[in-house]
Amino acid sequence: SFVLSCIGASALKGSEVLNFRLDLDGGKLLWFDTEQSGFFFQKTQERIFRIANKQADSPKYDAFHLRKLSAQQRFDVIEHYVYNTPGISCLVIDGFVDLIPDYNDLKLVQDFVQKLMKWSDEKNILILGVLHLNKGDGKIRGHIGSELKNKCDFVINTAKNEAGFFTITNPP
């Protein structure tokens, strides 16, 4: 989530943040958080604007806190904004697993990934999201992880070592 907030801040700032740069090409970024509490959602949004050195309102950025909704309601809200926001160029979903009732149900996962691909193609948008690793084996989570890894253009892995430092990689 921190790395993604740096990428979002780079879009608002119009320059590199943490060696990432996201060019919205005049479009709008929509941020949907499905998992954090309201307190931490607000802290994340404050961090994005602080890093971007911007005020907490921007015509090219909207953020939504969806934790209290059901998986289907979260999905429906995001789909509504995808199809009803003029000029959207980037969609951020912080919590892919929270958009489907069972991230290990192959049919549900395939339908979900197909919807993401459809949105990306029809609206010509970049979709960025968070999918946590399994704590036990460090692999991408469930069927959703396997399907997303197969369809994604790139994956960014963030890992914290024993000394408290983070390493960001693009695993094979």
mmCIF file of C-alpha atoms in Angstrom:
data_model
loop_
_atom_site.group_PDB
_atom_site.id
_atom_site.type_symbol
_atom_site.label_atom_id
_atom_site.label_comp_id
_atom_site.label_asym_id
_atom_site.label_seq_id
_atom_site.Cartn_x
_atom_site.Cartn_y
_atom_site.Cartn_z
ATOM 1 C CA SER A 1 0.000 0.000 0.000
ATOM 2 C CA PHE A 2 2.864 2.408 0.762
ATOM 3 C CA VAL A 3 4.511 1.838 -2.614
ATOM 4 C CA LEU A 4 1.175 2.321 -4.343
ATOM 5 C CA SER A 5 0.611 5.569 -2.443
ATOM 6 C CA CYS A 6 4.004 6.777 -3.699
ATOM 7 C CA ILE A 7 2.991 5.923 -7.265
ATOM 8 C CA GLY A 8 -0.288 7.792 -6.767
ATOM 9 C CA ALA A 9 1.579 10.777 -5.321
ATOM 10 C CA SER A 10 3.870 10.826 -8.358
ATOM 11 C CA ALA A 11 0.791 11.155 -10.584
ATOM 12 C CA LEU A 12 -0.466 14.141 -8.591
ATOM 13 C CA LYS A 13 2.974 15.693 -8.314
ATOM 14 C CA GLY A 14 3.876 15.184 -11.955
ATOM 15 C CA SER A 15 7.333 13.935 -11.084
ATOM 16 C CA GLU A 16 9.159 10.922 -9.728
ATOM 17 C CA VAL A 17 8.498 9.592 -6.226
ATOM 18 C CA LEU A 18 10.477 6.646 -4.845
ATOM 19 C CA ASN A 19 11.847 6.031 -8.370
ATOM 20 C CA PHE A 20 8.284 5.671 -9.720
ATOM 21 C CA ARG A 21 6.512 8.016 -12.090
ATOM 22 C CA LEU A 22 2.903 7.747 -13.204
ATOM 23 C CA ASP A 23 1.802 10.050 -16.009
ATOM 24 C CA LEU A 24 -1.980 10.417 -16.080
ATOM 25 C CA ASP A 25 -1.728 12.009 -19.537
ATOM 26 C CA GLY A 26 -4.267 14.654 -18.536
ATOM 27 C CA GLY A 27 -6.641 12.082 -17.089
ATOM 28 C CA LYS A 28 -7.941 11.257 -13.650
ATOM 29 C CA LEU A 29 -6.865 8.723 -11.008
ATOM 30 C CA LEU A 30 -9.535 6.910 -8.985
ATOM 31 C CA TRP A 31 -8.413 5.250 -5.733
ATOM 32 C CA PHE A 32 -10.555 2.596 -4.034
ATOM 33 C CA ASP A 33 -9.580 1.219 -0.642
ATOM 34 C CA THR A 34 -11.403 -1.954 0.344
ATOM 35 C CA GLU A 35 -9.516 -3.068 3.428
ATOM 36 C CA GLN A 36 -8.200 -0.317 5.691
ATOM 37 C CA SER A 37 -10.112 1.224 8.568
ATOM 38 C CA GLY A 38 -11.365 4.764 8.104
ATOM 39 C CA PHE A 39 -8.496 6.065 10.246
ATOM 40 C CA PHE A 40 -5.788 4.408 8.138
ATOM 41 C CA PHE A 41 -7.565 5.247 4.880
ATOM 42 C CA GLN A 42 -7.462 8.915 5.899
ATOM 43 C CA LYS A 43 -3.778 8.633 6.886
ATOM 44 C CA THR A 44 -2.968 7.078 3.487
ATOM 45 C CA GLN A 45 -4.764 9.889 1.666
ATOM 46 C CA GLU A 46 -2.975 12.523 3.757
ATOM 47 C CA ARG A 47 0.357 10.833 2.956
ATOM 48 C CA ILE A 48 -0.358 10.834 -0.794
ATOM 49 C CA PHE A 49 -1.096 14.567 -0.793
ATOM 50 C CA ARG A 50 1.824 15.358 1.543
ATOM 51 C CA ILE A 51 4.289 13.470 -0.689
ATOM 52 C CA ALA A 52 2.805 15.153 -3.778
ATOM 53 C CA ASN A 53 3.029 18.541 -2.029
ATOM 54 C CA LYS A 54 -0.609 19.195 -2.991
ATOM 55 C CA GLN A 55 -3.769 20.255 -1.208
ATOM 56 C CA ALA A 56 -6.208 17.491 -0.238
ATOM 57 C CA ASP A 57 -8.395 18.172 -3.231
ATOM 58 C CA SER A 58 -7.443 17.718 -6.834
ATOM 59 C CA PRO A 59 -9.606 17.652 -9.947
ATOM 60 C CA LYS A 60 -7.567 14.715 -11.219
ATOM 61 C CA TYR A 61 -7.944 12.510 -8.116
ATOM 62 C CA ASP A 62 -10.809 10.949 -6.165
ATOM 63 C CA ALA A 63 -10.534 8.387 -3.370
ATOM 64 C CA PHE A 64 -13.205 6.140 -1.894
ATOM 65 C CA HIS A 65 -13.330 4.081 1.300
ATOM 66 C CA LEU A 66 -15.331 0.881 0.683
ATOM 67 C CA ARG A 67 -14.487 -1.325 3.673
ATOM 68 C CA LYS A 68 -17.991 -1.325 5.161
ATOM 69 C CA LEU A 69 -19.594 -2.620 1.940
ATOM 70 C CA SER A 70 -20.000 -6.249 0.863
ATOM 71 C CA ALA A 71 -17.707 -7.666 -1.815
ATOM 72 C CA GLN A 72 -20.418 -7.321 -4.465
ATOM 73 C CA GLN A 73 -21.280 -3.775 -3.394
ATOM 74 C CA ARG A 74 -17.581 -2.783 -3.548
ATOM 75 C CA PHE A 75 -17.283 -4.249 -7.027
ATOM 76 C CA ASP A 76 -20.478 -2.507 -8.188
ATOM 77 C CA VAL A 77 -19.336 0.880 -6.844
ATOM 78 C CA ILE A 78 -16.000 0.598 -8.636
ATOM 79 C CA GLU A 79 -17.646 -0.484 -11.872
ATOM 80 C CA HIS A 80 -20.054 2.451 -11.635
ATOM 81 C CA TYR A 81 -17.183 4.922 -11.350
ATOM 82 C CA VAL A 82 -15.185 3.231 -14.111
ATOM 83 C CA TYR A 83 -18.044 3.740 -16.549
ATOM 84 C CA ASN A 84 -19.257 7.098 -15.246
ATOM 85 C CA THR A 85 -16.078 9.095 -14.651
ATOM 86 C CA PRO A 86 -15.031 11.142 -17.659
ATOM 87 C CA GLY A 87 -11.321 11.110 -18.423
ATOM 88 C CA ILE A 88 -10.305 8.303 -16.083
ATOM 89 C CA SER A 89 -6.823 7.098 -16.936
ATOM 90 C CA CYS A 90 -5.830 5.095 -13.847
ATOM 91 C CA LEU A 91 -7.768 2.933 -11.407
ATOM 92 C CA VAL A 92 -6.212 1.909 -8.081
ATOM 93 C CA ILE A 93 -7.742 -0.912 -6.069
ATOM 94 C CA ASP A 94 -6.145 -1.429 -2.679
ATOM 95 C CA GLY A 95 -7.431 -4.866 -1.937
ATOM 96 C CA PHE A 96 -8.311 -7.100 -4.901
ATOM 97 C CA VAL A 97 -9.323 -9.986 -2.620
ATOM 98 C CA ASP A 98 -12.049 -7.850 -1.060
ATOM 99 C CA LEU A 99 -13.952 -7.594 -4.359
ATOM 100 C CA ILE A 100 -14.940 -11.253 -4.618
ATOM 101 C CA PRO A 101 -16.520 -13.500 -1.973
ATOM 102 C CA ASP A 102 -13.935 -16.300 -2.374
ATOM 103 C CA TYR A 103 -10.508 -15.583 -3.855
ATOM 104 C CA ASN A 104 -9.940 -19.327 -4.281
ATOM 105 C CA ASP A 105 -13.101 -19.974 -6.346
ATOM 106 C CA LEU A 106 -11.723 -20.459 -9.863
ATOM 107 C CA LYS A 107 -14.923 -19.386 -11.660
ATOM 108 C CA LEU A 108 -15.394 -16.245 -9.546
ATOM 109 C CA VAL A 109 -11.743 -15.326 -9.984
ATOM 110 C CA GLN A 110 -11.800 -15.838 -13.748
ATOM 111 C CA ASP A 111 -14.952 -13.721 -14.071
ATOM 112 C CA PHE A 112 -13.395 -11.004 -11.911
ATOM 113 C CA VAL A 113 -10.144 -10.908 -13.893
ATOM 114 C CA GLN A 114 -12.114 -10.814 -17.154
ATOM 115 C CA LYS A 115 -13.999 -7.751 -15.836
ATOM 116 C CA LEU A 116 -10.713 -6.013 -15.011
ATOM 117 C CA MET A 117 -9.434 -6.766 -18.504
ATOM 118 C CA LYS A 118 -12.677 -5.477 -20.022
ATOM 119 C CA TRP A 119 -12.479 -2.219 -18.051
ATOM 120 C CA SER A 120 -8.862 -1.758 -19.036
ATOM 121 C CA ASP A 121 -9.600 -2.347 -22.704
ATOM 122 C CA GLU A 122 -12.907 -0.498 -23.037
ATOM 123 C CA LYS A 123 -11.882 2.550 -21.014
ATOM 124 C CA ASN A 124 -8.177 2.463 -21.968
ATOM 125 C CA ILE A 125 -7.117 2.698 -18.330
ATOM 126 C CA LEU A 126 -4.229 1.432 -16.259
ATOM 127 C CA ILE A 127 -5.332 -0.706 -13.316
ATOM 128 C CA LEU A 128 -3.045 -0.915 -10.306
ATOM 129 C CA GLY A 129 -3.852 -2.936 -7.236
ATOM 130 C CA VAL A 130 -2.718 -4.570 -4.052
ATOM 131 C CA LEU A 131 -2.672 -8.298 -3.502
ATOM 132 C CA HIS A 132 -0.885 -9.462 -0.384
ATOM 133 C CA LEU A 133 1.308 -12.543 -0.241
ATOM 134 C CA ASN A 134 0.579 -15.609 1.859
ATOM 135 C CA LYS A 135 2.313 -15.247 5.200
ATOM 136 C CA GLY A 136 3.471 -18.850 5.281
ATOM 137 C CA ASP A 137 5.071 -19.341 1.881
ATOM 138 C CA GLY A 138 5.370 -15.828 0.435
ATOM 139 C CA LYS A 139 3.455 -16.743 -2.725
ATOM 140 C CA ILE A 140 0.744 -14.605 -4.296
ATOM 141 C CA ARG A 141 -2.599 -15.348 -2.667
ATOM 142 C CA GLY A 142 -4.869 -18.114 -4.015
ATOM 143 C CA HIS A 143 -6.415 -18.494 -7.450
ATOM 144 C CA ILE A 144 -6.777 -14.734 -7.673
ATOM 145 C CA GLY A 145 -3.007 -14.360 -7.367
ATOM 146 C CA SER A 146 -2.331 -16.949 -10.051
ATOM 147 C CA GLU A 147 -4.827 -15.417 -12.484
ATOM 148 C CA LEU A 148 -3.687 -11.845 -11.914
ATOM 149 C CA LYS A 149 -0.032 -12.798 -12.263
ATOM 150 C CA ASN A 150 -0.822 -14.466 -15.611
ATOM 151 C CA LYS A 151 -2.645 -11.369 -16.921
ATOM 152 C CA CYS A 152 -0.595 -8.521 -15.429
ATOM 153 C CA ASP A 153 1.976 -6.585 -17.392
ATOM 154 C CA PHE A 154 4.147 -6.313 -14.288
ATOM 155 C CA VAL A 155 4.192 -7.256 -10.599
ATOM 156 C CA ILE A 156 5.905 -5.309 -7.847
ATOM 157 C CA ASN A 157 6.878 -7.210 -4.724
ATOM 158 C CA THR A 158 7.659 -5.375 -1.493
ATOM 159 C CA ALA A 159 9.416 -7.233 1.305
ATOM 160 C CA LYS A 160 10.699 -6.089 4.702
ATOM 161 C CA ASN A 161 13.939 -7.624 5.975
ATOM 162 C CA GLU A 162 14.996 -8.298 9.575
ATOM 163 C CA ALA A 163 16.698 -4.887 9.823
ATOM 164 C CA GLY A 164 13.442 -3.151 8.917
ATOM 165 C CA PHE A 165 14.449 -2.125 5.397
ATOM 166 C CA PHE A 166 12.165 -2.678 2.426
ATOM 167 C CA THR A 167 13.166 -4.213 -0.883
ATOM 168 C CA ILE A 168 11.107 -3.634 -4.004
ATOM 169 C CA THR A 169 11.470 -6.158 -6.824
ATOM 170 C CA ASN A 170 9.805 -7.272 -10.021
ATOM 171 C CA PRO A 171 9.761 -11.054 -9.590
ATOM 172 C CA PRO A 172 9.907 -13.352 -12.650
#
